[in-house]
Amino acid sequence: MAMINDLYTDGIASGWKVRDASQLSSDTTLEADVVIVGSGAGGGTAAEILTAAGLDVLMLEEGALYTAADFKDMDEFRGYGQLYQEGAGRATSDGAVSIFQGRSVGGTTTINWTTSLRTPEKTLQHWQQDFAVSGASAADMAPWFEQMEQRLGVAPWAIEPNRNNSLLRDGCEHLGWDWKTIPRNVRGCWNLGYCGLGCPTNAKQSMLVTTIPAALRRGMTLLHHARVESLQYEKGRVSGLRVQALDASASKPTGTTLTVRARHYIVAGGAINTPALLLRSRTPDPKGLIGKRTCIHPVNLSVARFEQPVAGYHGAPQSIYSDQFLWPQQGVGYKLEVPPLQPVLATGLFGSFGAQLSADMATLDRIQVCLALMRDGFSNDVDGGQVRIDNAGNPLLDYDISDSLWDGLRRGFLSMAELQFAAGAQSVRPSHLDSRDYRSWSEAKAAIAEFPYRKQRVSLYTAHLMGGCAMGEDPKRCVVDSHGRHHQIENLSIFDGSIFPTSIGANPQLSIYAFIARNASKLVETLK
Amino acid sequence: MPPNSAGAGIDRRQFLRLSAGSAAALSLLAATSQLSGCTAAAPQAAPGYQFLTLDDLQLFTALLPAINGPALPADNAELHVATLQRLDLACAGLGAPAQAELRKLLGLLHWAPLRRLAAGIRTSWAQASTADAEAFLRRWHNSRLELFNAGYRALTKLGSLAWWSQPASHAAAHYPGPPAWAVSALNS
């Protein structure tokens, strides 16, 4: 009854050029007008715009191609293993912050939770003032946001939020705090709650089902299982890409090496893999800026137990947020949201083991979880981390947490506990190894004040990678110009979240879509 | 030995850093040479496994019940193997740097002097009881040393993923799985 149209099976049958590099057995050279490295929010958006202008585009993706047909089981183990960087096991170099980042055709858009918010006006102003980003005021950007919102079906969630989200709203209501309904990039959503494991109904308007199919219809070639090892330079320009074919599991090189030549090169591998690729390639970087100021919206969480079922594993994962604390007079601001609560995702939040973990998990259906997303990168004492590479060229992200950032995380714990008790929680446990279930707001408040704030004591996560190749007009401070063109290399653009000079202060996908739509449209003018 | 002196007998500066995350890690600065017999590169994975060695399988056989508690059925051999295999797949999916760090952590836990001093396990892992394994986890959970906390997080993350990702665990979490109507509609 509910056959979900498998876009790719039909598309490939009708002649789409989708190629699997693991199947290639001899070294070869590929040519195109433009090559795009990466198929996420940046690469996908650029592909549609460039092919619409009649350009011959080649898209490279190191991950595999999985489609709705693969997502029907809504199974966490399958989803994390298939669709995430390092099987969802990626972390900062010291292991203190877990990193959720996509790795398949569609990139993180295939596994994100669909929250689609515009770049806050204050963030745009900050970039204009501190990084000389030009042509990116709220008025300049509005048409690009509108264009991408229309393209991807972005609209405030019109169905009643699931209880995990409605309790966030209730707590805010009781306290007189700001809250809003989240716009989501979905069409015909079944309200299932498994966005993070790949959308089984094609409702999520990810790059996998929107811009990439559109580009394929216009003749783009998509080559997956293809890892770009390096950009090669000659006479101050990119002269080619060296690409390794990966085996069927998309983990080990098969030994087949491809060379790619194009007029223009777009790197869109995300804010960890893009800086790492540029560093591996010894990209000219006179001021040593590549990989610096990598922002991650560090997230801490708070687990509340309610008497009545919450069932946070079902229903749209994110539909309510609060910006009550996003722009404080002093210190780091944070946004309040909730995560989905399937079992594996929940285990890490409790911090417990053994009999206690068994007991905690037995209450999975009654927990509500808040998260506080820190707006990092806006001050000298909270200026992000650094992407570097090891001897083999693998990316590593170093991320230190300053006293100011710890202070933000501490205030985040306080806000979340206050909100959860206001919403009627029986108990609240901040996600910290020294924590336990607190029975009242005053008890929680006292405990949170006394926690040691050190790495590994606090459970920290990120799903938002931004920066490392900052945009702006000053080459002494920025890697690319205000439209993503590299300051030193004329035929190289960076079209992903790594161009943001700070974090966004909102879930970044719509910011990436809008900026890349703007930048790719500008690029088209110069390539025609 | 009280938990907070868990590093006694080891020069703390010998530990450069311990990284966990998905997996884990212990970078030993000066102690690298001491450990070179037990952290040799690319140890042999056990038959049928990609990352875990026979020693690792014994270690996790001791740790899995201690990590997951009574929700993990004790006497189900098939389930036990399935859990170890999921743990192995999770390790195999990590990037090379995280795998190297995890290998160092496991090497530390296999080396008898450090296993006794740092983990407080006096027997081999094959002989360790669930109570021993719980005491070890408690010690690393409570430790003031960041690297032991990191080891605790890495081991419990892997061990809990391996069990709570299985449909057999759903009843213990009162988790109904994906909405039945949707599963039926999608697979019809």
Coordinates of C-alpha atoms in Angstrom, one line a residue, chain A residues 159-453:
Chain A
I159 CA 1.4 18.7 13.9
E160 CA 1.3 18.6 17.8
P161 CA 4.8 18.0 19.0
N162 CA 5.7 14.7 20.6
R163 CA 5.8 14.8 24.4
N164 CA 9.6 15.1 24.6
N165 CA 9.2 18.5 22.7
S166 CA 5.9 19.6 24.3
L167 CA 7.4 19.3 27.8
L168 CA 10.1 21.8 26.6
R169 CA 7.3 24.1 25.5
D170 CA 5.4 23.6 28.8
G171 CA 8.4 24.3 30.9
C172 CA 9.0 27.5 29.0
E173 CA 5.4 28.5 29.3
H174 CA 5.4 28.1 33.1
L175 CA 8.6 30.1 33.4
G176 CA 7.6 32.8 31.0
W177 CA 10.5 31.9 28.7
D178 CA 10.7 32.3 25.0
W179 CA 9.8 29.2 22.9
K180 CA 9.1 28.7 19.2
T181 CA 8.0 26.0 16.8
I182 CA 10.8 24.5 14.7
P183 CA 10.5 24.8 10.9
R184 CA 11.4 21.4 9.3
N185 CA 12.5 20.4 5.8
V186 CA 9.9 17.7 5.2
R187 CA 7.1 17.0 2.7
G188 CA 4.4 14.5 3.7
C189 CA 6.2 13.5 6.9
W190 CA 4.8 10.4 8.7
N191 CA 5.9 11.8 12.1
L192 CA 7.9 8.6 12.9
G193 CA 10.9 10.0 14.7
Y194 CA 13.7 8.1 13.0
C195 CA 15.2 11.0 10.9
G196 CA 18.6 10.2 12.4
L197 CA 18.7 6.8 10.8
G198 CA 17.8 7.9 7.3
C199 CA 14.2 8.8 6.3
P200 CA 12.4 5.6 5.2
T201 CA 9.6 7.6 3.4
N202 CA 11.6 10.2 1.4
A203 CA 9.7 12.8 3.3
K204 CA 12.8 14.5 4.6
Q205 CA 13.9 16.9 1.9
S206 CA 17.6 16.0 2.2
M207 CA 20.1 16.4 -0.6
L208 CA 19.7 12.7 -1.2
V209 CA 16.1 13.1 -2.5
T210 CA 16.1 16.7 -3.8
T211 CA 19.1 18.5 -5.3
I212 CA 21.2 15.5 -6.1
P213 CA 18.4 13.7 -8.1
A214 CA 17.8 17.1 -9.9
A215 CA 21.4 17.3 -10.8
L216 CA 21.5 13.7 -12.0
R217 CA 18.5 14.3 -14.2
R218 CA 20.6 17.0 -15.9
G219 CA 23.5 14.7 -16.5
M220 CA 25.7 15.1 -13.5
T221 CA 27.9 12.1 -12.7
L222 CA 27.9 10.9 -9.0
L223 CA 30.8 8.7 -8.1
H224 CA 30.5 7.2 -4.6
H225 CA 33.0 5.1 -2.7
A226 CA 35.5 7.7 -3.8
R227 CA 37.8 9.4 -1.3
V228 CA 39.8 12.4 -2.4
E229 CA 43.3 12.0 -1.1
S230 CA 44.7 15.3 -2.2
L231 CA 44.4 18.4 -4.4
Q232 CA 47.4 18.9 -6.7
Y233 CA 48.7 22.3 -7.4
E234 CA 50.6 23.8 -10.4
K235 CA 51.4 27.4 -11.0
G236 CA 49.2 28.6 -8.2
R237 CA 46.1 26.7 -9.4
V238 CA 44.5 23.4 -8.7
S239 CA 45.6 21.1 -11.5
G240 CA 43.8 17.9 -10.4
L241 CA 42.5 15.6 -7.7
R242 CA 44.0 12.4 -6.6
V243 CA 41.2 10.0 -5.7
Q244 CA 41.2 6.6 -4.0
A245 CA 38.5 4.1 -4.8
L246 CA 37.2 2.5 -1.6
D247 CA 36.1 -1.1 -1.2
A248 CA 32.5 -2.2 -0.8
S249 CA 32.5 -1.3 2.9
A250 CA 33.7 2.2 2.0
S251 CA 36.5 1.9 4.5
K252 CA 39.7 0.6 2.8
P253 CA 41.2 1.7 -0.5
T254 CA 41.0 -0.9 -3.3
G255 CA 44.3 0.2 -4.8
T256 CA 42.6 1.8 -7.8
T257 CA 43.5 5.5 -8.1
L258 CA 41.6 8.0 -10.1
T259 CA 42.7 11.4 -11.4
V260 CA 40.1 14.2 -11.8
R261 CA 40.7 17.3 -13.9
A262 CA 38.2 20.2 -14.0
R263 CA 38.1 23.9 -14.7
H264 CA 36.9 24.6 -11.2
Y265 CA 37.2 22.6 -7.9
I266 CA 34.7 22.8 -5.1
V267 CA 35.5 21.3 -1.7
A268 CA 32.5 20.5 0.3
G269 CA 33.5 17.7 2.7
G270 CA 32.3 19.3 5.9
A271 CA 34.2 21.2 8.6
I272 CA 36.4 18.3 9.6
N273 CA 37.2 16.6 6.3
T274 CA 37.5 19.8 4.2
P275 CA 40.3 21.4 6.3
A276 CA 42.0 18.0 6.6
L277 CA 42.0 17.6 2.8
L278 CA 43.4 21.1 2.3
L279 CA 46.1 20.4 4.9
R280 CA 47.0 17.0 3.4
S281 CA 47.3 18.8 0.0
R282 CA 49.6 21.4 1.4
T283 CA 47.3 24.1 0.2
P284 CA 48.9 27.6 0.3
D285 CA 48.0 29.0 3.7
P286 CA 50.3 32.0 4.4
K287 CA 48.7 32.9 7.7
G288 CA 48.2 29.3 9.0
L289 CA 44.4 29.7 9.1
I290 CA 43.2 26.3 7.7
G291 CA 41.5 24.2 10.4
K292 CA 41.6 27.0 13.0
R293 CA 38.5 28.3 14.8
T294 CA 36.5 25.1 14.2
C295 CA 33.2 25.6 16.1
I296 CA 31.0 22.7 17.2
H297 CA 28.1 24.0 19.2
P298 CA 29.1 21.9 22.2
V299 CA 26.0 20.2 23.7
N300 CA 25.3 19.1 27.3
L301 CA 22.1 17.4 28.3
S302 CA 19.7 16.9 31.2
V303 CA 17.6 13.8 31.7
A304 CA 14.2 14.2 33.5
R305 CA 11.8 11.5 34.6
F306 CA 8.1 11.9 34.4
E307 CA 5.3 9.9 35.9
Q308 CA 3.4 9.5 32.6
P309 CA 5.0 8.1 29.4
V310 CA 7.0 10.5 27.2
A311 CA 7.9 8.0 24.5
G312 CA 10.6 10.4 23.1
Y313 CA 11.6 7.7 20.6
H314 CA 8.5 8.4 18.5
G315 CA 7.5 11.5 16.7
A316 CA 9.3 14.3 14.9
P317 CA 12.6 14.5 16.9
Q318 CA 12.8 18.3 17.1
S319 CA 9.8 20.6 16.9
I320 CA 10.2 23.1 19.7
Y321 CA 13.2 25.3 20.7
S322 CA 13.9 28.1 23.2
D323 CA 16.2 31.0 22.6
Q324 CA 15.7 32.5 26.0
F325 CA 19.4 32.2 26.8
L326 CA 20.9 32.5 23.3
W327 CA 22.1 36.1 23.6
P328 CA 22.9 36.9 27.3
Q329 CA 24.3 40.2 28.3
Q330 CA 27.5 38.4 29.4
G331 CA 29.1 35.0 28.7
V332 CA 28.3 32.2 26.3
G333 CA 24.7 31.9 25.1
Y334 CA 22.9 28.7 24.4
K335 CA 19.9 27.3 22.6
L336 CA 17.6 24.8 24.2
E337 CA 16.3 21.8 22.2
V338 CA 15.7 18.1 22.6
P339 CA 17.2 15.0 21.1
P340 CA 15.3 11.9 19.9
L341 CA 15.4 9.0 22.5
Q342 CA 15.9 5.7 20.8
P343 CA 17.7 3.2 23.2
V344 CA 21.3 3.5 22.0
L345 CA 21.3 7.2 21.9
A346 CA 19.9 7.3 25.4
T347 CA 22.4 4.9 27.0
G348 CA 25.2 7.4 27.0
L349 CA 23.1 10.1 28.7
F350 CA 22.7 8.3 32.0
G351 CA 26.4 7.9 32.7
S352 CA 25.6 4.8 34.7
F353 CA 26.6 1.1 34.4
G354 CA 25.5 -2.3 35.6
A355 CA 22.4 -2.6 37.7
Q356 CA 21.9 1.2 37.6
L357 CA 22.1 1.3 33.8
S358 CA 19.5 -1.6 33.6
A359 CA 17.2 0.4 36.0
D360 CA 17.8 3.6 34.1
M361 CA 17.0 2.0 30.8
A362 CA 13.8 0.5 32.2
T363 CA 12.5 4.1 32.4
L364 CA 13.3 5.0 28.8
D365 CA 9.7 5.5 28.0
R366 CA 9.3 8.0 30.8
I367 CA 12.3 10.2 30.3
Q368 CA 12.4 13.6 28.7
V369 CA 15.8 15.0 27.7
C370 CA 16.8 18.6 27.1
L371 CA 20.0 19.7 25.4
A372 CA 21.8 23.1 25.6
L373 CA 23.7 24.0 22.4
M374 CA 26.5 26.4 23.2
R375 CA 27.1 29.3 20.7
D376 CA 30.9 29.0 20.5
G377 CA 33.3 31.2 18.5
F378 CA 32.0 34.6 19.4
S379 CA 34.7 35.7 21.8
N380 CA 38.4 35.3 22.3
D381 CA 38.1 33.0 25.2
V382 CA 35.6 30.7 23.4
D383 CA 37.2 30.6 19.9
G384 CA 36.6 27.0 18.8
G385 CA 39.0 24.2 18.3
Q386 CA 41.4 23.1 15.6
V387 CA 41.4 20.5 12.8
R388 CA 44.8 19.0 12.2
I389 CA 46.0 15.8 10.5
D390 CA 48.1 12.9 11.8
N391 CA 51.1 11.5 10.0
A392 CA 48.9 9.4 7.7
G393 CA 46.8 12.4 6.9
N394 CA 43.8 11.4 9.0
P395 CA 41.8 14.3 10.4
L396 CA 41.9 15.0 14.2
L397 CA 39.8 17.7 16.0
D398 CA 41.4 19.3 19.1
Y399 CA 38.8 21.1 21.1
D400 CA 39.6 22.8 24.5
I401 CA 37.0 24.0 26.9
S402 CA 37.8 27.3 28.5
D403 CA 36.4 28.5 31.9
S404 CA 34.0 30.8 30.0
L405 CA 32.6 27.8 28.1
W406 CA 32.4 25.7 31.2
D407 CA 30.4 28.5 32.7
G408 CA 28.0 28.4 29.8
L409 CA 27.6 24.6 30.2
R410 CA 27.0 25.1 33.9
R411 CA 24.3 27.7 33.2
G412 CA 22.9 25.3 30.6
F413 CA 22.5 22.6 33.2
L414 CA 20.7 25.0 35.5
S415 CA 18.3 26.2 32.8
M416 CA 17.5 22.7 31.7
A417 CA 16.8 21.4 35.3
E418 CA 14.7 24.5 36.1
L419 CA 12.7 24.0 33.0
Q420 CA 12.2 20.3 33.5
F421 CA 11.0 20.7 37.1
A422 CA 8.7 23.5 35.9
A423 CA 7.2 21.1 33.3
G424 CA 6.5 18.6 36.1
A425 CA 9.5 16.3 36.3
Q426 CA 9.7 13.9 39.2
S427 CA 13.4 13.9 39.1
V428 CA 16.2 15.5 37.0
R429 CA 19.7 14.1 36.3
P430 CA 22.2 16.4 34.6
S431 CA 24.4 14.3 32.3
H432 CA 27.5 14.4 34.5
L433 CA 29.4 11.6 36.1
D434 CA 29.0 13.2 39.6
S435 CA 25.3 13.5 39.1
R436 CA 22.3 11.5 40.5
D437 CA 18.5 11.9 40.3
Y438 CA 17.6 15.2 42.1
R439 CA 14.1 15.4 43.4
S440 CA 13.7 19.2 43.4
W441 CA 14.9 22.3 41.6
S442 CA 16.7 23.5 44.7
E443 CA 18.5 20.2 45.2
A444 CA 19.5 20.1 41.5
K445 CA 20.6 23.8 41.6
A446 CA 22.9 23.2 44.6
A447 CA 24.4 20.0 43.0
I448 CA 25.0 21.7 39.7
A449 CA 26.9 24.5 41.4
E450 CA 29.2 22.0 43.1
F451 CA 30.0 19.7 40.1
P452 CA 33.6 19.6 39.0
Y453 CA 33.7 21.0 35.4

